[in-house]
């Protein structure tokens, strides 16, 4: 690659540290905010309430209604609740679903956001918003949705179940792996991608053995931040396109779908651009597809789409949808090759490559 590139960093303040979430009040004050609405999923409602209690005065309420796929009607309810309480910012505590709700509110109202991520999805550092209306999922990019402050506090991730830590971590690795061959990649995103993948590769096996290991939890969050940053800065292709198709049209679960597809999509593209995926080979050993497959298996990831409600007869339609609109990918794609790749992922087969 030449040194002819353009790089735009996003302006969010990133705060790292064990116990750093105790400082939310300080960051609220920096933003000039006095009335925070805490957002969470129903599952993390108690954590949201505890955070609001710790915040004291500046927390005016909790909206524990965040849900998968950011439905517009939930966003509208959350905005109505924020208006009722006269909230002047949101504090999103949770994974991509909760972050998505805060971003959807900011898109419509410009409300400032502080995000405290508790998974490795990476949405908190991207200008991307996916939302659903009438069952249709649409995705947009806007700097308006970027959170102002992101607080990475590994103490809040020790409760992330091991199975979710594994799939969420592989979801993060997917952002960086695709970033390595993105047409608009640059030396900074390449550096972040390789470092992010390495951090997760080192952290995840330790988390599987010892979910409370704070050093590993911190390293995984660090990797997640880097991988999310890559996702937010360069274009994604085959892998994200297929996962979007499977999640959007067949309702397969987000992180699990990414985890299962990763060795297959990256293995497919490695045949065209092995030199760009060299960092993946260096980190996992072997070819990118096999290295990722063996790693995912070794940490107990789900390996087959057939275990997630997708029937073999769905694969034809999935291949058709995923190849309907052309997009940039380092290896040319056609319906037949994608159908065959999906068959391998459906069966959970290790690539011969
Ligand atoms: P999630 O936010 O849907 O969380 C899944 C479940 O795990 C929820 O019930 C949540 O409350 C719970 N959970 C989260 N953290 C926990 C913890 N530490 N301990 C216990 N339970 C916890 O899952 P996700 O994978 O983080 O996010 C997926 C969503 O994010 C998808 O809708 C995806 O499209 C979106 N996403 C968006 C972007 C973007 O840039 N816009 C990037 C990545 C993901």
Coordinates of C-alpha atoms and ligand atoms in Angstrom, one line a residue:
X1 CA 0.0 0.0 0.0
X2 CA 1.2 3.5 -0.7
X3 CA 1.2 6.2 1.9
X4 CA -1.5 8.1 0.0
X5 CA -4.5 7.9 2.4
X6 CA -7.1 9.9 4.3
X7 CA -7.9 9.2 7.9
X8 CA -10.7 10.8 10.0
X9 CA -10.7 9.9 13.7
X10 CA -14.0 10.2 15.5
X11 CA -14.1 12.8 18.2
X12 CA -15.4 10.7 21.1
X13 CA -13.6 10.7 24.4
X14 CA -12.5 7.2 25.3
X15 CA -12.0 6.4 29.0
X16 CA -10.4 3.1 30.1
X17 CA -10.0 1.7 33.6
X18 CA -11.2 -0.7 36.3
X19 CA -14.0 1.1 38.1
X20 CA -14.0 4.0 35.6
X21 CA -17.8 3.8 35.4
X22 CA -17.8 5.3 38.9
X23 CA -16.7 8.6 37.2
X24 CA -19.8 9.0 35.0
X25 CA -20.7 12.1 37.1
X26 CA -17.5 13.8 36.1
X27 CA -18.1 13.2 32.4
X28 CA -21.7 14.4 32.7
X29 CA -20.3 17.6 34.2
X30 CA -17.8 17.9 31.4
X31 CA -20.6 17.7 28.9
X32 CA -22.6 20.3 30.8
X33 CA -25.3 17.7 31.5
X34 CA -27.4 17.7 34.7
X35 CA -30.3 15.3 34.0
X36 CA -29.3 11.8 32.7
X37 CA -31.6 9.1 31.6
X38 CA -30.0 5.7 32.0
X39 CA -30.8 3.1 29.2
X40 CA -30.6 -0.7 29.5
X41 CA -32.3 -3.8 28.3
X42 CA -34.9 -5.4 30.5
X43 CA -32.3 -8.1 31.3
X44 CA -29.8 -5.5 32.6
X45 CA -32.5 -3.3 34.3
X46 CA -31.1 -4.0 37.8
X47 CA -27.6 -2.8 36.6
X48 CA -29.2 0.3 35.1
X49 CA -31.0 1.0 38.4
X50 CA -27.8 0.5 40.4
X51 CA -25.9 2.9 38.1
X52 CA -28.7 5.5 38.4
X53 CA -28.6 5.1 42.2
X54 CA -24.8 5.5 42.3
X55 CA -25.1 8.6 40.1
X56 CA -27.6 10.1 42.5
X57 CA -29.0 13.6 41.6
X58 CA -27.9 13.7 38.0
X59 CA -29.8 10.5 37.1
X60 CA -33.5 11.4 36.6
X61 CA -34.6 7.9 35.5
X62 CA -34.0 4.6 33.9
X63 CA -35.5 3.3 30.6
X64 CA -34.9 -0.5 30.7
X65 CA -36.6 -1.1 27.3
X66 CA -33.7 -1.5 24.9
X67 CA -34.2 -4.5 22.6
X68 CA -32.6 -6.2 19.6
X69 CA -32.7 -4.5 16.2
X70 CA -33.6 -1.0 17.6
X71 CA -37.3 -0.9 16.7
X72 CA -38.4 2.7 15.9
X73 CA -41.4 2.4 18.3
X74 CA -39.1 1.7 21.2
X75 CA -37.0 4.7 20.3
X76 CA -40.1 6.8 20.2
X77 CA -41.2 5.6 23.6
X78 CA -37.7 6.3 25.0
X79 CA -37.7 9.8 23.6
X80 CA -41.1 10.5 25.1
X81 CA -39.9 9.3 28.4
X82 CA -36.7 11.5 28.2
X83 CA -38.9 14.5 27.3
X84 CA -41.3 13.8 30.2
X85 CA -38.3 13.7 32.6
X86 CA -36.6 16.7 30.9
X87 CA -33.5 14.6 30.5
X88 CA -30.5 16.4 28.8
X89 CA -28.4 13.3 28.1
X90 CA -28.5 9.5 28.0
X91 CA -26.1 7.0 29.7
X92 CA -26.3 3.7 27.8
X93 CA -25.3 0.7 29.9
X94 CA -25.1 -2.5 27.9
X95 CA -24.3 -4.1 24.6
X96 CA -25.0 -3.2 21.0
X97 CA -28.8 -3.2 21.5
X98 CA -28.7 -0.6 24.3
X99 CA -26.1 1.5 22.5
X100 CA -28.3 1.3 19.4
X101 CA -31.2 2.8 21.3
X102 CA -29.1 5.7 22.6
X103 CA -27.8 6.3 19.0
X104 CA -31.3 6.2 17.6
X105 CA -32.4 8.8 20.1
X106 CA -29.4 11.0 19.3
X107 CA -30.1 10.7 15.6
X108 CA -33.6 12.2 16.2
X109 CA -32.9 14.7 19.0
X110 CA -29.1 15.3 19.2
X111 CA -29.2 14.3 22.8
X112 CA -25.6 13.7 24.1
X113 CA -24.6 10.1 24.9
X114 CA -22.3 8.5 27.4
X115 CA -21.9 4.8 26.7
X116 CA -20.7 2.1 29.1
X117 CA -20.3 -1.1 26.9
X118 CA -20.7 -4.5 28.5
X119 CA -20.1 -6.6 25.4
X120 CA -17.5 -6.6 22.6
X121 CA -19.9 -5.6 19.8
X122 CA -18.2 -2.2 19.2
X123 CA -21.2 -0.1 18.2
X124 CA -20.3 2.6 20.7
X125 CA -17.5 3.9 18.4
X126 CA -19.2 3.7 15.0
X127 CA -21.3 6.3 13.2
X128 CA -23.6 3.4 12.1
X129 CA -27.2 3.0 13.2
X130 CA -29.2 0.0 12.3
X131 CA -33.0 0.2 13.1
X132 CA -36.2 -1.6 12.3
X133 CA -39.6 -0.3 11.3
X134 CA -42.5 -2.6 10.3
X135 CA -40.1 -5.6 10.4
X136 CA -37.7 -4.0 7.9
X137 CA -34.1 -3.3 9.0
X138 CA -32.3 -0.3 7.6
X139 CA -28.8 1.0 8.3
X140 CA -27.6 4.6 8.1
X141 CA -24.3 6.4 8.8
X142 CA -24.3 9.7 10.5
X143 CA -21.9 11.5 12.7
X144 CA -25.0 12.6 14.7
X145 CA -25.2 9.1 16.3
X146 CA -21.6 9.0 17.6
X147 CA -21.5 9.0 21.4
X148 CA -19.6 11.8 23.1
X149 CA -18.0 9.7 25.8
X150 CA -17.3 5.9 26.0
X151 CA -16.3 4.4 29.3
X152 CA -14.7 1.0 29.1
X153 CA -14.8 -0.5 32.6
X154 CA -13.9 -4.2 32.6
X155 CA -15.5 -4.7 36.0
X156 CA -18.9 -4.4 34.3
X157 CA -18.1 -7.2 31.9
X158 CA -17.2 -10.0 34.3
X159 CA -20.9 -11.0 34.3
X160 CA -21.0 -11.4 30.5
X161 CA -21.6 -15.2 30.2
X162 CA -18.7 -17.1 28.7
X163 CA -20.7 -18.2 25.7
X164 CA -21.6 -14.6 24.9
X165 CA -18.1 -13.5 25.6
X166 CA -16.8 -15.9 23.0
X167 CA -19.4 -15.0 20.3
X168 CA -19.2 -11.3 21.0
X169 CA -15.4 -11.4 20.9
X170 CA -15.5 -13.2 17.5
X171 CA -18.0 -10.6 16.3
X172 CA -15.4 -8.0 17.1
X173 CA -12.6 -9.9 15.4
X174 CA -14.8 -10.0 12.2
X175 CA -14.8 -6.1 12.1
X176 CA -11.0 -6.0 12.0
X177 CA -10.5 -9.0 9.7
X178 CA -12.7 -7.3 7.1
X179 CA -11.0 -4.0 7.8
X180 CA -7.7 -5.5 6.7
X181 CA -8.9 -5.8 3.1
X182 CA -11.3 -2.8 3.0
X183 CA -10.8 -0.6 -0.1
X184 CA -10.5 2.5 2.1
X185 CA -8.2 1.0 4.7
X186 CA -5.2 2.9 5.8
X187 CA -2.1 2.3 7.9
X188 CA -3.8 3.5 11.1
X189 CA -6.9 1.2 10.7
X190 CA -4.5 -1.7 9.8
X191 CA -2.6 -1.2 12.9
X192 CA -5.8 -1.0 15.0
X193 CA -7.2 -4.1 13.3
X194 CA -4.1 -6.3 13.9
X195 CA -3.7 -5.1 17.5
X196 CA -7.4 -5.6 18.2
X197 CA -7.4 -9.1 16.8
X198 CA -4.3 -10.0 18.8
X199 CA -5.8 -8.7 22.1
X200 CA -8.9 -10.7 21.6
X201 CA -7.0 -13.8 20.6
X202 CA -5.0 -13.6 23.8
X203 CA -7.9 -12.7 26.1
X204 CA -10.7 -15.0 25.0
X205 CA -9.1 -18.4 25.9
X206 CA -8.3 -16.9 29.4
X207 CA -11.9 -15.7 29.8
X208 CA -13.2 -19.2 28.9
X209 CA -11.0 -20.7 31.6
X210 CA -11.4 -17.9 34.2
X211 CA -14.4 -15.6 33.4
X212 CA -13.4 -13.3 36.4
X213 CA -9.9 -12.7 35.2
X214 CA -9.8 -8.9 35.2
X215 CA -6.7 -8.6 33.1
X216 CA -8.2 -10.7 30.3
X217 CA -11.5 -8.9 30.6
X218 CA -9.7 -5.6 30.2
X219 CA -7.6 -6.9 27.2
X220 CA -10.8 -8.1 25.5
X221 CA -12.5 -4.7 25.9
X222 CA -9.4 -3.0 24.6
X223 CA -9.5 -5.3 21.5
X224 CA -13.2 -4.6 21.2
X225 CA -12.6 -0.9 21.2
X226 CA -10.0 -1.2 18.4
X227 CA -12.1 -3.6 16.3
X228 CA -15.2 -1.3 16.7
X229 CA -13.1 1.7 15.7
X230 CA -12.1 -0.2 12.5
X231 CA -15.7 -1.0 11.8
X232 CA -16.6 2.6 12.2
X233 CA -13.9 3.9 9.8
X234 CA -13.7 1.6 6.8
X235 CA -16.1 -0.2 4.5
X236 CA -17.1 -3.8 5.4
X237 CA -17.9 -6.4 2.7
X238 CA -18.7 -10.1 2.3
X239 CA -18.7 -11.1 5.9
X240 CA -20.9 -8.3 7.2
X241 CA -23.2 -8.5 4.2
X242 CA -23.9 -12.2 4.7
X243 CA -24.4 -11.7 8.5
X244 CA -26.8 -8.8 7.8
X245 CA -28.7 -11.0 5.4
X246 CA -29.0 -13.9 7.8
X247 CA -29.9 -11.7 10.8
X248 CA -32.3 -9.5 8.8
X249 CA -34.1 -12.1 6.7
X250 CA -33.8 -15.2 8.9
X251 CA -33.6 -13.8 12.4
X252 CA -30.4 -15.6 13.3
X253 CA -28.8 -14.2 16.5
X254 CA -26.3 -11.4 15.9
X255 CA -23.0 -12.4 17.6
X256 CA -23.5 -16.2 17.0
X257 CA -24.0 -15.6 13.3
X258 CA -20.8 -13.5 13.1
X259 CA -18.9 -16.2 15.0
X260 CA -20.0 -19.0 12.8
X261 CA -19.5 -17.2 9.5
X262 CA -16.1 -15.7 10.3
X263 CA -13.8 -18.6 9.2
X264 CA -15.8 -19.1 6.0
X265 CA -16.0 -15.5 4.8
X266 CA -12.4 -14.7 5.7
X267 CA -11.2 -18.0 4.3
X268 CA -13.1 -17.3 1.0
X269 CA -11.5 -13.9 0.7
X270 CA -8.1 -15.1 1.7
X271 CA -7.8 -17.0 -1.5
X272 CA -7.8 -13.6 -3.3
X273 CA -5.8 -11.4 -0.9
X274 CA -3.6 -13.7 1.3
X275 CA -1.1 -10.9 1.7
X276 CA -3.7 -8.5 3.2
X277 CA -4.8 -11.2 5.6
X278 CA -1.3 -12.1 6.7
X279 CA -1.8 -10.6 10.1
X280 CA -4.7 -13.1 10.7
X281 CA -2.3 -16.0 9.6
X282 CA 0.4 -14.6 11.9
X283 CA -1.9 -14.4 14.9
X284 CA -3.8 -17.6 14.5
X285 CA -1.4 -19.8 12.5
X286 CA -2.2 -21.7 9.3
X287 CA -4.4 -20.1 6.6
X288 CA -6.8 -17.4 7.8
X289 CA -9.9 -19.6 7.3
X290 CA -8.4 -22.6 9.1
X291 CA -6.7 -20.5 11.8
X292 CA -9.9 -18.8 12.7
X293 CA -11.9 -22.0 12.6
X294 CA -9.6 -23.8 14.9
X295 CA -9.4 -20.9 17.3
X296 CA -13.2 -20.5 17.4
X297 CA -13.6 -24.2 18.0
X298 CA -11.0 -24.2 20.8
X299 CA -12.9 -21.6 22.7
X300 CA -16.2 -23.3 22.4
X301 CA -17.9 -21.2 19.8
X302 CA -21.0 -22.5 18.0
X303 CA -19.7 -23.7 14.6
X304 CA -22.8 -24.5 12.5
X305 CA -25.7 -22.3 11.3
X306 CA -28.0 -25.3 11.4
X307 CA -28.0 -25.1 15.2
X308 CA -29.7 -21.6 15.0
X309 CA -33.0 -22.3 13.3
X310 CA -31.8 -22.0 9.7
X311 CA -33.0 -24.8 7.5
X312 CA -30.9 -26.1 4.6
X313 CA -33.7 -25.0 2.2
X314 CA -33.2 -21.4 3.4
X315 CA -29.7 -21.3 2.0
X316 CA -30.7 -20.8 -1.6
X317 CA -32.7 -17.7 -0.7
X318 CA -29.9 -16.4 1.6
X319 CA -27.4 -16.7 -1.2
X320 CA -29.8 -14.9 -3.5
X321 CA -30.4 -12.0 -1.1
X322 CA -26.7 -11.7 -0.2
X323 CA -25.7 -11.4 -3.9
X324 CA -28.7 -9.3 -5.1
X325 CA -26.9 -5.9 -4.9
X326 CA -23.3 -5.6 -5.9
X327 CA -20.7 -4.3 -3.4
X328 CA -17.0 -4.1 -3.1
X329 CA -15.3 -7.4 -2.1
X330 CA -11.7 -8.4 -2.7
X331 CA -12.8 -11.7 -4.4
X332 CA -15.6 -11.6 -7.0
X333 CA -18.7 -13.2 -5.7
X334 CA -21.6 -15.0 -7.4
X335 CA -24.6 -16.8 -6.1
X336 CA -23.1 -20.3 -6.6
X337 CA -19.9 -19.6 -4.6
X338 CA -21.9 -17.9 -1.8
X339 CA -24.3 -20.8 -1.7
X340 CA -21.4 -23.2 -1.3
X341 CA -19.8 -21.1 1.4
X342 CA -23.2 -21.0 3.3
X343 CA -23.5 -24.8 3.0
X344 CA -20.1 -25.1 4.7
X345 CA -21.1 -22.7 7.5
X346 CA -24.5 -24.5 7.8
X347 CA -22.7 -27.8 8.4
X348 CA -19.9 -26.2 10.4
X349 CA -17.3 -27.7 8.1
X350 CA -13.6 -26.8 8.4
X351 CA -12.3 -25.3 5.2
X352 CA -10.0 -27.4 3.1
X353 CA -8.0 -24.1 2.2
Ligands
LIG1 P1 -27.0 -7.2 22.9 O1 -26.8 -5.8 23.3 O2 -28.3 -7.5 22.2 O3 -27.0 -8.0 24.3 C1 -27.5 -9.3 24.3 C2 -28.1 -9.6 25.7 O4 -27.0 -9.7 26.6 C3 -29.0 -8.5 26.3 O5 -30.0 -9.1 27.0 C4 -28.1 -7.8 27.2 O6 -28.8 -7.1 28.2 C5 -27.2 -8.9 27.7 N1 -25.9 -8.4 28.2 C6 -25.1 -7.5 27.7 N2 -24.0 -7.3 28.4 C7 -24.1 -8.1 29.5 C8 -23.2 -8.4 30.6 N3 -22.0 -7.8 30.7 N4 -23.7 -9.3 31.5 C9 -24.8 -10.0 31.3 N5 -25.7 -9.7 30.2 C10 -25.3 -8.8 29.3 O7 -25.8 -7.9 22.1 P2 -24.6 -7.3 21.3 O8 -24.1 -8.4 20.6 O9 -23.8 -6.5 22.1 O10 -25.3 -6.3 20.3 C11 -26.0 -6.8 19.2 C12 -26.8 -5.6 18.5 O11 -25.9 -4.5 18.3 C13 -27.3 -6.0 17.1 O12 -28.6 -5.5 17.0 C14 -26.3 -5.4 16.2 O13 -26.9 -5.1 14.9 C15 -25.9 -4.1 16.9 N6 -24.6 -3.7 16.5 C16 -24.5 -2.5 15.9 C17 -23.2 -2.0 15.5 C18 -23.1 -0.6 14.9 O14 -22.0 -0.2 14.6 N7 -24.3 0.0 14.7 C19 -22.1 -2.7 15.8 C20 -22.2 -4.0 16.4 C21 -23.5 -4.4 16.8

